[in-house]
PDB file of C-alpha atoms in Angstrom:
ATOM      1  CA  MET A   1    -140.768-144.372 -40.719  1.00  0.00           C
ATOM      2  CA  SER A   2    -138.347-141.458 -41.134  1.00  0.00           C
ATOM      3  CA  ILE A   3    -138.872-138.160 -39.310  1.00  0.00           C
ATOM      4  CA  SER A   4    -139.450-136.434 -42.672  1.00  0.00           C
ATOM      5  CA  ALA A   5    -142.103-138.965 -43.686  1.00  0.00           C
ATOM      6  CA  LEU A   6    -143.737-138.697 -40.278  1.00  0.00           C
ATOM      7  CA  LYS A   7    -143.942-134.909 -40.557  1.00  0.00           C
ATOM      8  CA  THR A   8    -145.477-135.213 -44.035  1.00  0.00           C
ATOM      9  CA  SER A   9    -148.055-137.679 -42.752  1.00  0.00           C
ATOM     10  CA  LEU A  10    -148.971-135.397 -39.816  1.00  0.00           C
ATOM     11  CA  VAL A  11    -149.385-132.422 -42.158  1.00  0.00           C
ATOM     12  CA  LYS A  12    -151.743-134.421 -44.360  1.00  0.00           C
ATOM     13  CA  VAL A  13    -153.799-135.538 -41.367  1.00  0.00           C
ATOM     14  CA  SER A  14    -153.941-131.953 -40.102  1.00  0.00           C
ATOM     15  CA  LEU A  15    -155.097-130.690 -43.493  1.00  0.00           C
ATOM     16  CA  VAL A  16    -157.834-133.301 -43.707  1.00  0.00           C
ATOM     17  CA  PHE A  17    -158.980-132.425 -40.192  1.00  0.00           C
ATOM     18  CA  PHE A  18    -158.913-128.691 -40.972  1.00  0.00           C
ATOM     19  CA  ILE A  19    -160.808-129.106 -44.236  1.00  0.00           C
ATOM     20  CA  GLY A  20    -163.370-131.228 -42.423  1.00  0.00           C
ATOM     21  CA  ILE A  21    -163.924-128.454 -39.902  1.00  0.00           C
ATOM     22  CA  THR A  22    -164.184-125.678 -42.482  1.00  0.00           C
ATOM     23  CA  THR A  23    -166.649-127.584 -44.633  1.00  0.00           C
ATOM     24  CA  ALA A  24    -168.785-128.346 -41.591  1.00  0.00           C
ATOM     25  CA  LEU A  25    -168.918-124.735 -40.380  1.00  0.00           C
ATOM     26  CA  PRO A  26    -171.496-123.422 -42.873  1.00  0.00           C
ATOM     27  CA  ALA A  27    -173.966-126.151 -41.898  1.00  0.00           C
ATOM     28  CA  GLN A  28    -173.410-125.486 -38.208  1.00  0.00           C
ATOM     29  CA  ALA A  29    -173.779-121.719 -38.698  1.00  0.00           C
ATOM     30  CA  ILE A  30    -177.318-122.009 -40.052  1.00  0.00           C
ATOM     31  CA  LYS A  31    -179.782-122.313 -37.204  1.00  0.00           C
ATOM     32  CA  PRO A  32    -183.530-123.017 -37.397  1.00  0.00           C
ATOM     33  CA  VAL A  33    -185.755-119.986 -36.986  1.00  0.00           C
ATOM     34  CA  PRO A  34    -188.982-119.735 -34.956  1.00  0.00           C
ATOM     35  CA  PRO A  35    -192.256-118.983 -36.751  1.00  0.00           C
ATOM     36  CA  THR A  36    -193.853-115.550 -36.651  1.00  0.00           C
ATOM     37  CA  PRO A  37    -197.499-115.277 -35.488  1.00  0.00           C
ATOM     38  CA  ILE A  38    -198.720-114.832 -39.063  1.00  0.00           C
ATOM     39  CA  ASP A  39    -196.809-117.960 -40.121  1.00  0.00           C
ATOM     40  CA  VAL A  40    -198.517-119.982 -37.392  1.00  0.00           C
ATOM     41  CA  LYS A  41    -201.893-118.538 -38.401  1.00  0.00           C
ATOM     42  CA  LYS A  42    -201.380-119.453 -42.034  1.00  0.00           C
ATOM     43  CA  VAL A  43    -200.742-123.061 -41.065  1.00  0.00           C
ATOM     44  CA  GLU A  44    -203.860-123.113 -38.903  1.00  0.00           C
ATOM     45  CA  LEU A  45    -205.923-121.817 -41.822  1.00  0.00           C
ATOM     46  CA  GLY A  46    -204.351-124.178 -44.335  1.00  0.00           C
ATOM     47  CA  GLY A  47    -202.463-121.436 -46.161  1.00  0.00           C
ATOM     48  CA  THR A  48    -198.945-121.447 -47.563  1.00  0.00           C
ATOM     49  CA  PRO A  49    -196.459-120.703 -44.766  1.00  0.00           C
ATOM     50  CA  TRP A  50    -192.981-119.232 -44.744  1.00  0.00           C
ATOM     51  CA  ASN A  51    -190.477-121.451 -46.526  1.00  0.00           C
ATOM     52  CA  PRO A  52    -187.496-122.370 -44.262  1.00  0.00           C
ATOM     53  CA  GLN A  53    -185.233-122.170 -47.309  1.00  0.00           C
ATOM     54  CA  TRP A  54    -185.831-118.427 -47.252  1.00  0.00           C
ATOM     55  CA  ASP A  55    -184.220-118.296 -43.793  1.00  0.00           C
ATOM     56  CA  GLN A  56    -181.081-119.823 -45.281  1.00  0.00           C
ATOM     57  CA  ILE A  57    -181.045-117.259 -48.100  1.00  0.00           C
ATOM     58  CA  ILE A  58    -181.138-114.438 -45.556  1.00  0.00           C
ATOM     59  CA  GLN A  59    -178.534-115.930 -43.246  1.00  0.00           C
ATOM     60  CA  LYS A  60    -176.095-116.529 -46.094  1.00  0.00           C
ATOM     61  CA  ALA A  61    -176.603-112.986 -47.442  1.00  0.00           C
ATOM     62  CA  LEU A  62    -175.706-111.248 -44.170  1.00  0.00           C
ATOM     63  CA  PRO A  63    -172.330-109.464 -44.233  1.00  0.00           C
ATOM     64  CA  PRO A  64    -170.026-109.676 -41.166  1.00  0.00           C
ATOM     65  CA  GLU A  65    -170.968-106.123 -40.171  1.00  0.00           C
ATOM     66  CA  MET A  66    -174.501-107.282 -39.360  1.00  0.00           C
ATOM     67  CA  LEU A  67    -173.047-109.744 -36.848  1.00  0.00           C
ATOM     68  CA  SER A  68    -170.749-107.311 -35.060  1.00  0.00           C
ATOM     69  CA  SER A  69    -170.904-106.604 -31.341  1.00  0.00           C
ATOM     70  CA  GLN A  70    -171.973-103.023 -32.035  1.00  0.00           C
ATOM     71  CA  VAL A  71    -175.726-103.339 -32.032  1.00  0.00           C
ATOM     72  CA  PRO A  72    -177.623-100.804 -34.153  1.00  0.00           C
ATOM     73  CA  PRO A  73    -180.077 -98.741 -32.068  1.00  0.00           C
ATOM     74  CA  GLY A  74    -183.451-100.455 -31.978  1.00  0.00           C
ATOM     75  CA  VAL A  75    -182.238-104.052 -32.210  1.00  0.00           C
ATOM     76  CA  ARG A  76    -182.252-104.637 -28.457  1.00  0.00           C
ATOM     77  CA  ARG A  77    -185.936-103.781 -28.348  1.00  0.00           C
ATOM     78  CA  PHE A  78    -186.555-107.102 -30.080  1.00  0.00           C
ATOM     79  CA  CYS A  79    -183.415-108.998 -29.076  1.00  0.00           C
ATOM     80  CA  PRO A  80    -181.996-107.794 -25.738  1.00  0.00           C
ATOM     81  CA  ARG A  81    -179.020-110.175 -25.759  1.00  0.00           C
ATOM     82  CA  PHE A  82    -177.981-109.529 -29.357  1.00  0.00           C
ATOM     83  CA  GLY A  83    -174.550-108.157 -28.431  1.00  0.00           C
ATOM     84  CA  ASP A  84    -173.666-111.287 -26.457  1.00  0.00           C
ATOM     85  CA  MET A  85    -175.012-113.871 -28.886  1.00  0.00           C
ATOM     86  CA  SER A  86    -173.005-116.137 -31.184  1.00  0.00           C
ATOM     87  CA  ALA A  87    -172.776-115.344 -34.891  1.00  0.00           C
ATOM     88  CA  ALA A  88    -175.123-118.241 -35.658  1.00  0.00           C
ATOM     89  CA  ASP A  89    -177.751-116.919 -33.208  1.00  0.00           C
ATOM     90  CA  LYS A  90    -177.422-113.431 -34.693  1.00  0.00           C
ATOM     91  CA  ARG A  91    -178.036-114.840 -38.165  1.00  0.00           C
ATOM     92  CA  ALA A  92    -181.119-116.622 -36.865  1.00  0.00           C
ATOM     93  CA  PHE A  93    -182.384-113.352 -35.362  1.00  0.00           C
ATOM     94  CA  TRP A  94    -181.990-111.491 -38.648  1.00  0.00           C
ATOM     95  CA  ALA A  95    -183.727-114.303 -40.502  1.00  0.00           C
ATOM     96  CA  TYR A  96    -186.616-114.003 -38.044  1.00  0.00           C
ATOM     97  CA  PHE A  97    -186.562-110.219 -38.459  1.00  0.00           C
ATOM     98  CA  PHE A  98    -186.964-110.460 -42.233  1.00  0.00           C
ATOM     99  CA  GLN A  99    -189.678-113.071 -41.843  1.00  0.00           C
ATOM    100  CA  ALA A 100    -191.544-110.627 -39.582  1.00  0.00           C
ATOM    101  CA  LEU A 101    -190.950-107.814 -42.068  1.00  0.00           C
ATOM    102  CA  ALA A 102    -192.283-109.956 -44.919  1.00  0.00           C
ATOM    103  CA  GLY A 103    -195.295-110.802 -42.781  1.00  0.00           C
ATOM    104  CA  ALA A 104    -196.067-107.141 -42.187  1.00  0.00           C
ATOM    105  CA  GLU A 105    -195.311-106.061 -45.755  1.00  0.00           C
ATOM    106  CA  ALA A 106    -196.744-108.865 -47.855  1.00  0.00           C
ATOM    107  CA  GLY A 107    -198.437-111.390 -45.575  1.00  0.00           C
ATOM    108  CA  LEU A 108    -195.554-113.785 -46.412  1.00  0.00           C
ATOM    109  CA  ASN A 109    -196.814-113.985 -50.006  1.00  0.00           C
ATOM    110  CA  PRO A 110    -193.854-113.771 -52.436  1.00  0.00           C
ATOM    111  CA  ASN A 111    -196.131-112.868 -55.349  1.00  0.00           C
ATOM    112  CA  THR A 112    -197.700-109.782 -53.761  1.00  0.00           C
ATOM    113  CA  SER A 113    -197.672-106.776 -56.096  1.00  0.00           C
ATOM    114  CA  VAL A 114    -199.244-103.492 -55.042  1.00  0.00           C
ATOM    115  CA  ARG A 115    -199.914-100.665 -57.465  1.00  0.00           C
ATOM    116  CA  HIS A 116    -199.291 -97.132 -56.210  1.00  0.00           C
ATOM    117  CA  ALA A 117    -201.874 -94.420 -56.874  1.00  0.00           C
ATOM    118  CA  GLU A 118    -199.435 -91.814 -58.206  1.00  0.00           C
ATOM    119  CA  PRO A 119    -196.414 -93.490 -59.784  1.00  0.00           C
ATOM    120  CA  GLU A 120    -193.559 -91.239 -60.881  1.00  0.00           C
ATOM    121  CA  VAL A 121    -192.257 -93.578 -63.564  1.00  0.00           C
ATOM    122  CA  ALA A 122    -193.515 -96.766 -65.129  1.00  0.00           C
ATOM    123  CA  MET A 123    -191.242 -99.173 -63.305  1.00  0.00           C
ATOM    124  CA  ALA A 124    -191.928 -97.590 -59.906  1.00  0.00           C
ATOM    125  CA  MET A 125    -195.655 -98.215 -60.166  1.00  0.00           C
ATOM    126  CA  ARG A 126    -195.585-101.178 -57.813  1.00  0.00           C
ATOM    127  CA  SER A 127    -194.082-102.453 -54.604  1.00  0.00           C
ATOM    128  CA  GLU A 128    -193.446-106.136 -55.088  1.00  0.00           C
ATOM    129  CA  GLY A 129    -192.528-109.413 -53.475  1.00  0.00           C
ATOM    130  CA  LEU A 130    -191.957-110.560 -49.913  1.00  0.00           C
ATOM    131  CA  LEU A 131    -190.421-107.250 -48.856  1.00  0.00           C
ATOM    132  CA  GLN A 132    -192.396-104.985 -51.204  1.00  0.00           C
ATOM    133  CA  LEU A 133    -189.469-103.651 -53.210  1.00  0.00           C
ATOM    134  CA  ALA A 134    -189.220-101.658 -56.434  1.00  0.00           C
ATOM    135  CA  TYR A 135    -187.332-102.054 -59.692  1.00  0.00           C
ATOM    136  CA  ALA A 136    -185.537 -98.782 -58.956  1.00  0.00           C
ATOM    137  CA  ASP A 137    -183.720-100.660 -56.177  1.00  0.00           C
ATOM    138  CA  HIS A 138    -181.682-102.357 -58.906  1.00  0.00           C
ATOM    139  CA  LYS A 139    -179.746 -99.117 -59.421  1.00  0.00           C
ATOM    140  CA  ARG A 140    -179.942 -97.856 -55.847  1.00  0.00           C
ATOM    141  CA  TYR A 141    -178.692-100.980 -54.105  1.00  0.00           C
ATOM    142  CA  GLY A 142    -177.437-103.321 -56.828  1.00  0.00           C
ATOM    143  CA  CYS A 143    -180.403-105.682 -56.562  1.00  0.00           C
ATOM    144  CA  ASP A 144    -180.887-108.479 -59.061  1.00  0.00           C
ATOM    145  CA  PHE A 145    -184.063-107.166 -60.728  1.00  0.00           C
ATOM    146  CA  ASP A 146    -184.535-106.894 -64.495  1.00  0.00           C
ATOM    147  CA  TRP A 147    -187.366-104.564 -65.541  1.00  0.00           C
ATOM    148  CA  GLN A 148    -186.778-105.118 -69.244  1.00  0.00           C
ATOM    149  CA  LEU A 149    -187.131-108.866 -68.800  1.00  0.00           C
ATOM    150  CA  ASP A 150    -190.165-108.622 -66.524  1.00  0.00           C
ATOM    151  CA  ARG A 151    -192.155-105.855 -68.169  1.00  0.00           C
ATOM    152  CA  ALA A 152    -194.079-108.257 -70.452  1.00  0.00           C
ATOM    153  CA  LEU A 153    -195.112-110.539 -67.561  1.00  0.00           C
ATOM    154  CA  LYS A 154    -198.251-110.252 -65.459  1.00  0.00           C
ATOM    155  CA  ALA A 155    -198.041-108.367 -62.179  1.00  0.00           C
ATOM    156  CA  ASN A 156    -198.064-111.457 -59.976  1.00  0.00           C
ATOM    157  CA  ASP A 157    -196.154-113.814 -62.282  1.00  0.00           C
ATOM    158  CA  PRO A 158    -193.694-115.685 -60.013  1.00  0.00           C
ATOM    159  CA  ALA A 159    -191.232-115.800 -62.912  1.00  0.00           C
ATOM    160  CA  LYS A 160    -190.577-112.074 -62.498  1.00  0.00           C
ATOM    161  CA  THR A 161    -187.085-111.429 -61.192  1.00  0.00           C
ATOM    162  CA  ILE A 162    -188.381-109.079 -58.504  1.00  0.00           C
ATOM    163  CA  LEU A 163    -190.824-111.663 -57.156  1.00  0.00           C
ATOM    164  CA  GLN A 164    -188.310-114.477 -56.853  1.00  0.00           C
ATOM    165  CA  PRO A 165    -187.737-114.848 -53.085  1.00  0.00           C
ATOM    166  CA  LYS A 166    -183.947-115.111 -53.362  1.00  0.00           C
ATOM    167  CA  ASN A 167    -183.648-111.865 -55.334  1.00  0.00           C
ATOM    168  CA  ASN A 168    -186.183-110.058 -53.156  1.00  0.00           C
ATOM    169  CA  LEU A 169    -184.714-111.114 -49.801  1.00  0.00           C
ATOM    170  CA  GLU A 170    -181.106-110.517 -50.808  1.00  0.00           C
ATOM    171  CA  CYS A 171    -182.112-107.057 -51.955  1.00  0.00           C
ATOM    172  CA  GLY A 172    -183.827-106.435 -48.617  1.00  0.00           C
ATOM    173  CA  VAL A 173    -180.628-107.341 -46.790  1.00  0.00           C
ATOM    174  CA  LYS A 174    -178.697-104.842 -48.929  1.00  0.00           C
ATOM    175  CA  ILE A 175    -181.230-102.110 -48.178  1.00  0.00           C
ATOM    176  CA  LEU A 176    -181.066-102.691 -44.433  1.00  0.00           C
ATOM    177  CA  VAL A 177    -177.249-102.886 -44.480  1.00  0.00           C
ATOM    178  CA  ASN A 178    -177.201 -99.539 -46.254  1.00  0.00           C
ATOM    179  CA  GLN A 179    -179.462 -98.055 -43.583  1.00  0.00           C
ATOM    180  CA  ILE A 180    -177.901 -99.328 -40.360  1.00  0.00           C
ATOM    181  CA  ILE A 181    -174.286 -99.932 -41.432  1.00  0.00           C
ATOM    182  CA  ALA A 182    -173.450 -97.498 -44.244  1.00  0.00           C
ATOM    183  CA  GLN A 183    -175.642 -94.634 -43.005  1.00  0.00           C
ATOM    184  CA  HIS A 184    -175.436 -95.506 -39.287  1.00  0.00           C
ATOM    185  CA  LYS A 185    -179.167 -95.022 -38.855  1.00  0.00           C
ATOM    186  CA  PRO A 186    -181.270 -96.802 -36.218  1.00  0.00           C
ATOM    187  CA  LEU A 187    -183.212 -99.933 -37.077  1.00  0.00           C
ATOM    188  CA  LEU A 188    -186.437 -98.001 -36.522  1.00  0.00           C
ATOM    189  CA  THR A 189    -186.411 -94.580 -38.147  1.00  0.00           C
ATOM    190  CA  ARG A 190    -188.876 -92.261 -39.860  1.00  0.00           C
ATOM    191  CA  SER A 191    -186.514 -92.037 -42.831  1.00  0.00           C
ATOM    192  CA  GLY A 192    -186.293 -95.806 -43.293  1.00  0.00           C
ATOM    193  CA  TYR A 193    -187.131 -97.612 -46.513  1.00  0.00           C
ATOM    194  CA  TRP A 194    -190.094 -99.539 -45.107  1.00  0.00           C
ATOM    195  CA  SER A 195    -193.089 -97.804 -43.515  1.00  0.00           C
ATOM    196  CA  THR A 196    -193.402-100.816 -41.225  1.00  0.00           C
ATOM    197  CA  LEU A 197    -190.080 -99.826 -39.615  1.00  0.00           C
ATOM    198  CA  ARG A 198    -191.109 -96.230 -39.021  1.00  0.00           C
ATOM    199  CA  PRO A 199    -192.031 -96.020 -35.329  1.00  0.00           C
ATOM    200  CA  ASP A 200    -195.370 -94.799 -33.976  1.00  0.00           C
ATOM    201  CA  GLY A 201    -197.296 -95.522 -37.172  1.00  0.00           C
ATOM    202  CA  PRO A 202    -200.042 -98.090 -37.801  1.00  0.00           C
ATOM    203  CA  SER A 203    -197.792-100.084 -40.133  1.00  0.00           C
ATOM    204  CA  TYR A 204    -195.127-100.361 -37.468  1.00  0.00           C
ATOM    205  CA  ARG A 205    -197.626-101.879 -35.035  1.00  0.00           C
ATOM    206  CA  VAL A 206    -198.309-104.621 -37.575  1.00  0.00           C
ATOM    207  CA  PHE A 207    -194.576-105.356 -37.747  1.00  0.00           C
ATOM    208  CA  ALA A 208    -194.080-105.220 -33.966  1.00  0.00           C
ATOM    209  CA  LYS A 209    -196.787-107.852 -33.517  1.00  0.00           C
ATOM    210  CA  GLN A 210    -194.765-110.216 -35.692  1.00  0.00           C
ATOM    211  CA  MET A 211    -191.630-109.689 -33.584  1.00  0.00           C
ATOM    212  CA  THR A 212    -193.026-111.382 -30.480  1.00  0.00           C
ATOM    213  CA  ASN A 213    -191.442-114.813 -30.997  1.00  0.00           C
ATOM    214  CA  PRO A 214    -187.755-114.224 -31.818  1.00  0.00           C
ATOM    215  CA  PRO A 215    -185.135-116.937 -31.210  1.00  0.00           C
ATOM    216  CA  ALA A 216    -184.846-117.909 -27.545  1.00  0.00           C
ATOM    217  CA  ALA A 217    -181.220-116.744 -27.486  1.00  0.00           C
ATOM    218  CA  CYS A 218    -182.491-113.164 -27.740  1.00  0.00           C
ATOM    219  CA  GLY A 219    -183.834-113.394 -24.204  1.00  0.00           C
ATOM    220  CA  LEU A 220    -186.933-111.359 -24.977  1.00  0.00           C
ATOM    221  CA  PRO A 221    -189.541-111.538 -22.206  1.00  0.00           C
ATOM    222  CA  THR A 222    -192.749-112.413 -23.982  1.00  0.00           C
ATOM    223  CA  LYS A 223    -196.258-113.601 -23.314  1.00  0.00           C
ATOM    224  CA  SER A 224    -196.487-115.198 -26.733  1.00  0.00           C
ATOM    225  CA  THR A 225    -198.389-118.485 -26.804  1.00  0.00           C
ATOM    226  CA  ILE A 226    -196.291-119.737 -29.720  1.00  0.00           C
ATOM    227  CA  ASP A 227    -194.207-122.812 -28.946  1.00  0.00           C
ATOM    228  CA  LYS A 228    -190.595-121.601 -28.765  1.00  0.00           C
ATOM    229  CA  SER A 229    -189.365-125.039 -29.807  1.00  0.00           C
ATOM    230  CA  ALA A 230    -191.259-124.775 -33.080  1.00  0.00           C
ATOM    231  CA  THR A 231    -189.364-123.687 -36.174  1.00  0.00           C
ATOM    232  CA  THR A 232    -190.234-122.722 -39.699  1.00  0.00           C
ATOM    233  CA  LYS A 233    -189.198-126.253 -40.676  1.00  0.00           C
ATOM    234  CA  SER A 234    -191.770-127.848 -38.387  1.00  0.00           C
ATOM    235  CA  VAL A 235    -194.357-125.332 -39.547  1.00  0.00           C
ATOM    236  CA  GLN A 236    -193.638-126.281 -43.152  1.00  0.00           C
ATOM    237  CA  ASP A 237    -193.938-129.984 -42.318  1.00  0.00           C
ATOM    238  CA  ASP A 238    -197.285-129.396 -40.606  1.00  0.00           C
ATOM    239  CA  SER A 239    -198.519-127.560 -43.663  1.00  0.00           C
ATOM    240  CA  ASP A 240    -197.377-130.345 -45.974  1.00  0.00           C
ATOM    241  CA  ARG A 241    -199.301-132.880 -43.889  1.00  0.00           C
ATOM    242  CA  ASN A 242    -202.395-130.688 -43.962  1.00  0.00           C
ATOM    243  CA  GLU A 243    -202.232-130.387 -47.727  1.00  0.00           C
ATOM    244  CA  THR A 244    -201.722-134.087 -48.347  1.00  0.00           C
ATOM    245  CA  PRO A 245    -204.913-135.573 -49.884  1.00  0.00           C
ATOM    246  CA  LYS A 246    -206.602-138.110 -47.623  1.00  0.00           C
TER     247      LYS A 246
END
């Protein structure tokens, strides 16, 4: 074989090897996420638990800034080792964070729709979905909600764009990115979007209770009785077995 042909062959092998690595990275970057206390409770009571596919939606929606070594104030309260963790572990933490937030906001129910007593405009009458968002967030944060399409549907119709978990969770990521990256605000602040992330209030205590079982990589000392080896995948499997007719 000539030197030229040998070089060509080596380049091809290198490209195949490189492509193999790059295509494998996304799968490796997605880590399983532990269950929150409310998720475990739902399984025990035979309810519908957190869907592990929602963890993947969150992890894929995170911009690089959310994985930087500069930890926003408040994060270390729940994940002391955040600054030293790998990108994959940081994604898993944020997925757990949003699961906890959804637990505090909507009891992990994607079809939750709460009417406000004194709405300012028609489409701001409700807080909806896993993260209790509003149609106005479409303009504020570029969220994929369509009020004109949804207005004829019932409040808890899962076909509504705002109730679809992917739309709701991706919007939540955008809102938090705006708060802690664009505005450089702490994770916990009285001016935050969610009342559950406003410290010292009753809603915050509900959220904090859900943050007691973060990924082990966080190094959070905890007295939680939840099995750290459990994940939302195993929780989902347990639920499926419980719901299977005997």
